[in-house]
Short mmCIF file of the C-alpha atoms (twelve columns), coordinates in Angstrom:
data_MODEL
# 
_entry.id   MODEL 
# 
loop_
_atom_site.group_PDB 
_atom_site.id 
_atom_site.type_symbol 
_atom_site.label_atom_id 
_atom_site.label_alt_id 
_atom_site.label_comp_id 
_atom_site.label_asym_id 
_atom_site.label_seq_id 
_atom_site.Cartn_x 
_atom_site.Cartn_y 
_atom_site.Cartn_z 
_atom_site.pdbx_PDB_model_num 
ATOM 1   C CA . MET A 1   53.586 13.256 -16.444 1 
ATOM 2   C CA . THR A 2   52.362 16.825 -16.593 1 
ATOM 3   C CA . GLY A 3   48.987 18.105 -15.472 1 
ATOM 4   C CA . ALA A 4   46.080 15.815 -14.734 1 
ATOM 5   C CA . THR A 5   45.794 12.468 -16.405 1 
ATOM 6   C CA . ALA A 6   42.203 11.315 -16.449 1 
ATOM 7   C CA . GLY A 7   41.065 7.770  -16.899 1 
ATOM 8   C CA . PRO A 8   38.770 6.773  -19.736 1 
ATOM 9   C CA . GLY A 9   36.074 9.271  -18.713 1 
ATOM 10  C CA . HIS A 10  32.901 7.984  -17.139 1 
ATOM 11  C CA . VAL A 11  32.964 4.215  -16.833 1 
ATOM 12  C CA . PRO A 12  29.798 2.139  -16.256 1 
ATOM 13  C CA . ARG A 13  29.749 -0.152 -13.225 1 
ATOM 14  C CA . ALA A 14  28.055 -3.523 -13.270 1 
ATOM 15  C CA . GLY A 15  24.562 -3.556 -11.753 1 
ATOM 16  C CA . GLN A 16  24.299 -4.803 -8.162  1 
ATOM 17  C CA . ASP A 17  21.952 -7.680 -7.281  1 
ATOM 18  C CA . GLY A 18  19.972 -7.462 -10.492 1 
ATOM 19  C CA . ALA A 19  19.589 -3.674 -10.320 1 
ATOM 20  C CA . LYS A 20  18.218 -2.158 -13.511 1 
ATOM 21  C CA . ARG A 21  20.315 1.012  -13.287 1 
ATOM 22  C CA . ARG A 22  24.080 0.807  -13.289 1 
ATOM 23  C CA . GLY A 23  26.378 3.137  -11.442 1 
ATOM 24  C CA . VAL A 24  28.941 5.301  -13.179 1 
ATOM 25  C CA . TYR A 25  32.361 6.346  -11.953 1 
ATOM 26  C CA . LYS A 26  35.160 8.580  -13.185 1 
ATOM 27  C CA . PRO A 27  38.761 7.698  -12.258 1 
ATOM 28  C CA . VAL A 28  41.439 10.436 -12.282 1 
ATOM 29  C CA . VAL A 29  45.196 10.322 -11.597 1 
ATOM 30  C CA . GLU A 30  46.842 13.715 -11.169 1 
ATOM 31  C CA . GLU A 31  49.871 15.565 -9.876  1 
ATOM 32  C CA . THR A 32  49.355 17.751 -6.832  1 
ATOM 33  C CA . ARG A 33  51.503 20.109 -4.806  1 
ATOM 34  C CA . SER A 34  49.393 19.869 -1.650  1 
ATOM 35  C CA . ALA A 35  49.709 17.237 1.035   1 
ATOM 36  C CA . PRO A 36  46.902 14.694 1.310   1 
ATOM 37  C CA . GLY A 37  43.822 15.590 3.318   1 
ATOM 38  C CA . THR A 38  40.647 13.908 4.510   1 
ATOM 39  C CA . LYS A 39  36.927 14.522 4.078   1 
ATOM 40  C CA . LYS A 40  34.538 14.910 6.979   1 
ATOM 41  C CA . GLY A 41  32.543 11.727 7.559   1 
ATOM 42  C CA . SER A 42  34.735 9.641  5.267   1 
ATOM 43  C CA . ALA A 43  36.012 6.114  5.832   1 
ATOM 44  C CA . SER A 44  39.725 5.379  6.017   1 
ATOM 45  C CA . LEU A 45  41.272 3.188  3.329   1 
ATOM 46  C CA . GLY A 46  43.009 1.163  6.023   1 
ATOM 47  C CA . PRO A 47  46.572 0.657  7.224   1 
ATOM 48  C CA . GLY A 48  49.266 1.457  4.701   1 
ATOM 49  C CA . PHE A 49  47.080 3.771  2.599   1 
ATOM 50  C CA . THR A 50  46.747 7.551  2.750   1 
ATOM 51  C CA . GLY A 51  43.248 8.393  1.619   1 
ATOM 52  C CA . TRP A 52  39.541 8.293  2.277   1 
ATOM 53  C CA . ALA A 53  36.255 7.059  0.810   1 
ATOM 54  C CA . LEU A 54  32.668 8.282  0.709   1 
ATOM 55  C CA . SER A 55  29.763 6.750  -1.205  1 
ATOM 56  C CA . ASP A 56  30.205 9.198  -4.107  1 
ATOM 57  C CA . ARG A 57  33.946 10.008 -3.992  1 
ATOM 58  C CA . ALA A 58  37.253 8.538  -2.888  1 
ATOM 59  C CA . GLU A 59  40.912 9.512  -2.995  1 
ATOM 60  C CA . VAL A 60  44.314 7.943  -2.354  1 
ATOM 61  C CA . THR A 61  47.727 9.614  -2.327  1 
ATOM 62  C CA . LEU A 62  50.592 7.467  -3.541  1 
ATOM 63  C CA . PRO A 63  53.697 7.080  -1.340  1 
ATOM 64  C CA . VAL A 64  56.461 9.691  -1.438  1 
ATOM 65  C CA . GLY A 65  58.757 8.930  -4.328  1 
ATOM 66  C CA . CYS A 66  56.041 7.747  -6.705  1 
ATOM 67  C CA . ALA A 67  55.750 11.141 -8.386  1 
ATOM 68  C CA . ALA A 68  59.413 11.107 -9.453  1 
ATOM 69  C CA . ARG A 69  59.173 7.458  -10.579 1 
ATOM 70  C CA . MET A 70  56.168 8.446  -12.707 1 
ATOM 71  C CA . GLY A 71  58.114 11.305 -14.340 1 
ATOM 72  C CA . SER A 72  56.518 14.133 -12.363 1 
ATOM 73  C CA . ALA A 73  58.167 17.132 -10.742 1 
ATOM 74  C CA . ALA A 74  55.186 17.511 -8.373  1 
ATOM 75  C CA . PRO A 75  55.631 16.235 -4.816  1 
ATOM 76  C CA . HIS A 76  52.482 14.070 -4.803  1 
ATOM 77  C CA . ILE A 77  50.385 11.890 -7.097  1 
ATOM 78  C CA . THR A 78  46.730 11.473 -6.186  1 
ATOM 79  C CA . ALA A 79  44.250 9.024  -7.640  1 
ATOM 80  C CA . SER A 80  40.603 9.857  -7.139  1 
ATOM 81  C CA . LEU A 81  37.260 8.361  -7.950  1 
ATOM 82  C CA . ASP A 82  34.126 10.406 -8.607  1 
ATOM 83  C CA . VAL A 83  30.870 8.423  -8.558  1 
ATOM 84  C CA . PRO A 84  28.150 10.775 -9.862  1 
ATOM 85  C CA . SER A 85  25.546 7.999  -9.868  1 
ATOM 86  C CA . GLN A 86  25.835 7.919  -6.032  1 
ATOM 87  C CA . ASP A 87  25.707 11.725 -5.497  1 
ATOM 88  C CA . GLU A 88  23.053 12.086 -2.758  1 
ATOM 89  C CA . GLU A 89  22.248 15.725 -3.522  1 
ATOM 90  C CA . ARG A 90  21.678 15.043 -7.229  1 
ATOM 91  C CA . LEU A 91  19.627 11.937 -6.459  1 
ATOM 92  C CA . TYR A 92  17.490 13.865 -3.941  1 
ATOM 93  C CA . ARG A 93  16.728 16.577 -6.526  1 
ATOM 94  C CA . ARG A 94  15.614 13.868 -8.975  1 
ATOM 95  C CA . GLY A 95  13.635 11.936 -6.359  1 
ATOM 96  C CA . GLU A 96  15.739 8.824  -6.990  1 
ATOM 97  C CA . GLU A 97  17.380 6.269  -4.744  1 
ATOM 98  C CA . PRO A 98  21.093 5.507  -5.127  1 
ATOM 99  C CA . PRO A 99  21.803 2.457  -7.316  1 
ATOM 100 C CA . VAL A 100 23.918 1.004  -4.466  1 
ATOM 101 C CA . ASP A 101 23.390 1.319  -0.698  1 
ATOM 102 C CA . PRO A 102 25.664 4.174  0.539   1 
ATOM 103 C CA . ASP A 103 27.534 1.971  3.074   1 
ATOM 104 C CA . THR A 104 28.188 -0.652 0.403   1 
ATOM 105 C CA . ALA A 105 29.261 2.044  -2.072  1 
ATOM 106 C CA . THR A 106 31.710 3.480  0.477   1 
ATOM 107 C CA . ARG A 107 33.239 0.045  1.096   1 
ATOM 108 C CA . ASN A 108 33.426 -0.597 -2.665  1 
ATOM 109 C CA . ASN A 109 35.103 2.769  -3.290  1 
ATOM 110 C CA . ALA A 110 37.662 2.127  -0.520  1 
ATOM 111 C CA . THR A 111 38.449 -1.240 -2.112  1 
ATOM 112 C CA . VAL A 112 38.861 0.339  -5.557  1 
ATOM 113 C CA . MET A 113 41.231 3.009  -4.185  1 
ATOM 114 C CA . ARG A 114 43.359 0.398  -2.371  1 
ATOM 115 C CA . GLU A 115 43.594 -1.601 -5.611  1 
ATOM 116 C CA . VAL A 116 44.501 1.510  -7.623  1 
ATOM 117 C CA . ALA A 117 47.263 2.427  -5.160  1 
ATOM 118 C CA . ALA A 118 48.600 -1.135 -5.060  1 
ATOM 119 C CA . ARG A 119 48.672 -1.461 -8.845  1 
ATOM 120 C CA . LEU A 120 50.280 1.943  -9.454  1 
ATOM 121 C CA . THR A 121 52.945 1.466  -6.769  1 
ATOM 122 C CA . GLU A 122 53.713 -2.003 -8.131  1 
ATOM 123 C CA . ARG A 123 53.871 -0.748 -11.716 1 
ATOM 124 C CA . TYR A 124 56.210 2.136  -10.858 1 
ATOM 125 C CA . GLY A 125 58.166 0.327  -8.129  1 
ATOM 126 C CA . CYS A 126 57.441 2.918  -5.463  1 
ATOM 127 C CA . ALA A 127 55.650 1.079  -2.653  1 
ATOM 128 C CA . GLY A 128 55.911 2.917  0.667   1 
# 
């Protein structure tokens, strides 16, 4: 693994409760030299996970040892989720409401990041 490895680009999310508009997210898995950090006002991913979630972004850092198991010379592998359809600033400029309630979106993003970490650590045999 060298450089950033992006997912399939922007991926549509299923509509919530019959919503007409669907959310969009962009998954990214990348090597990083810096230690994991947090974002102000973010929710924790829970015990056993190093990461955070907001309504429009989320990030998880895989356990030490995963980078080498994935063929990387970098010390860390980070998976992140960008959810432009939930970006409050962009929505405000357009006069639109978010397609999903921000609290629900934050919980959903935390769940997605926990699943990503669990699947990657299982696949590469590097659970912490």
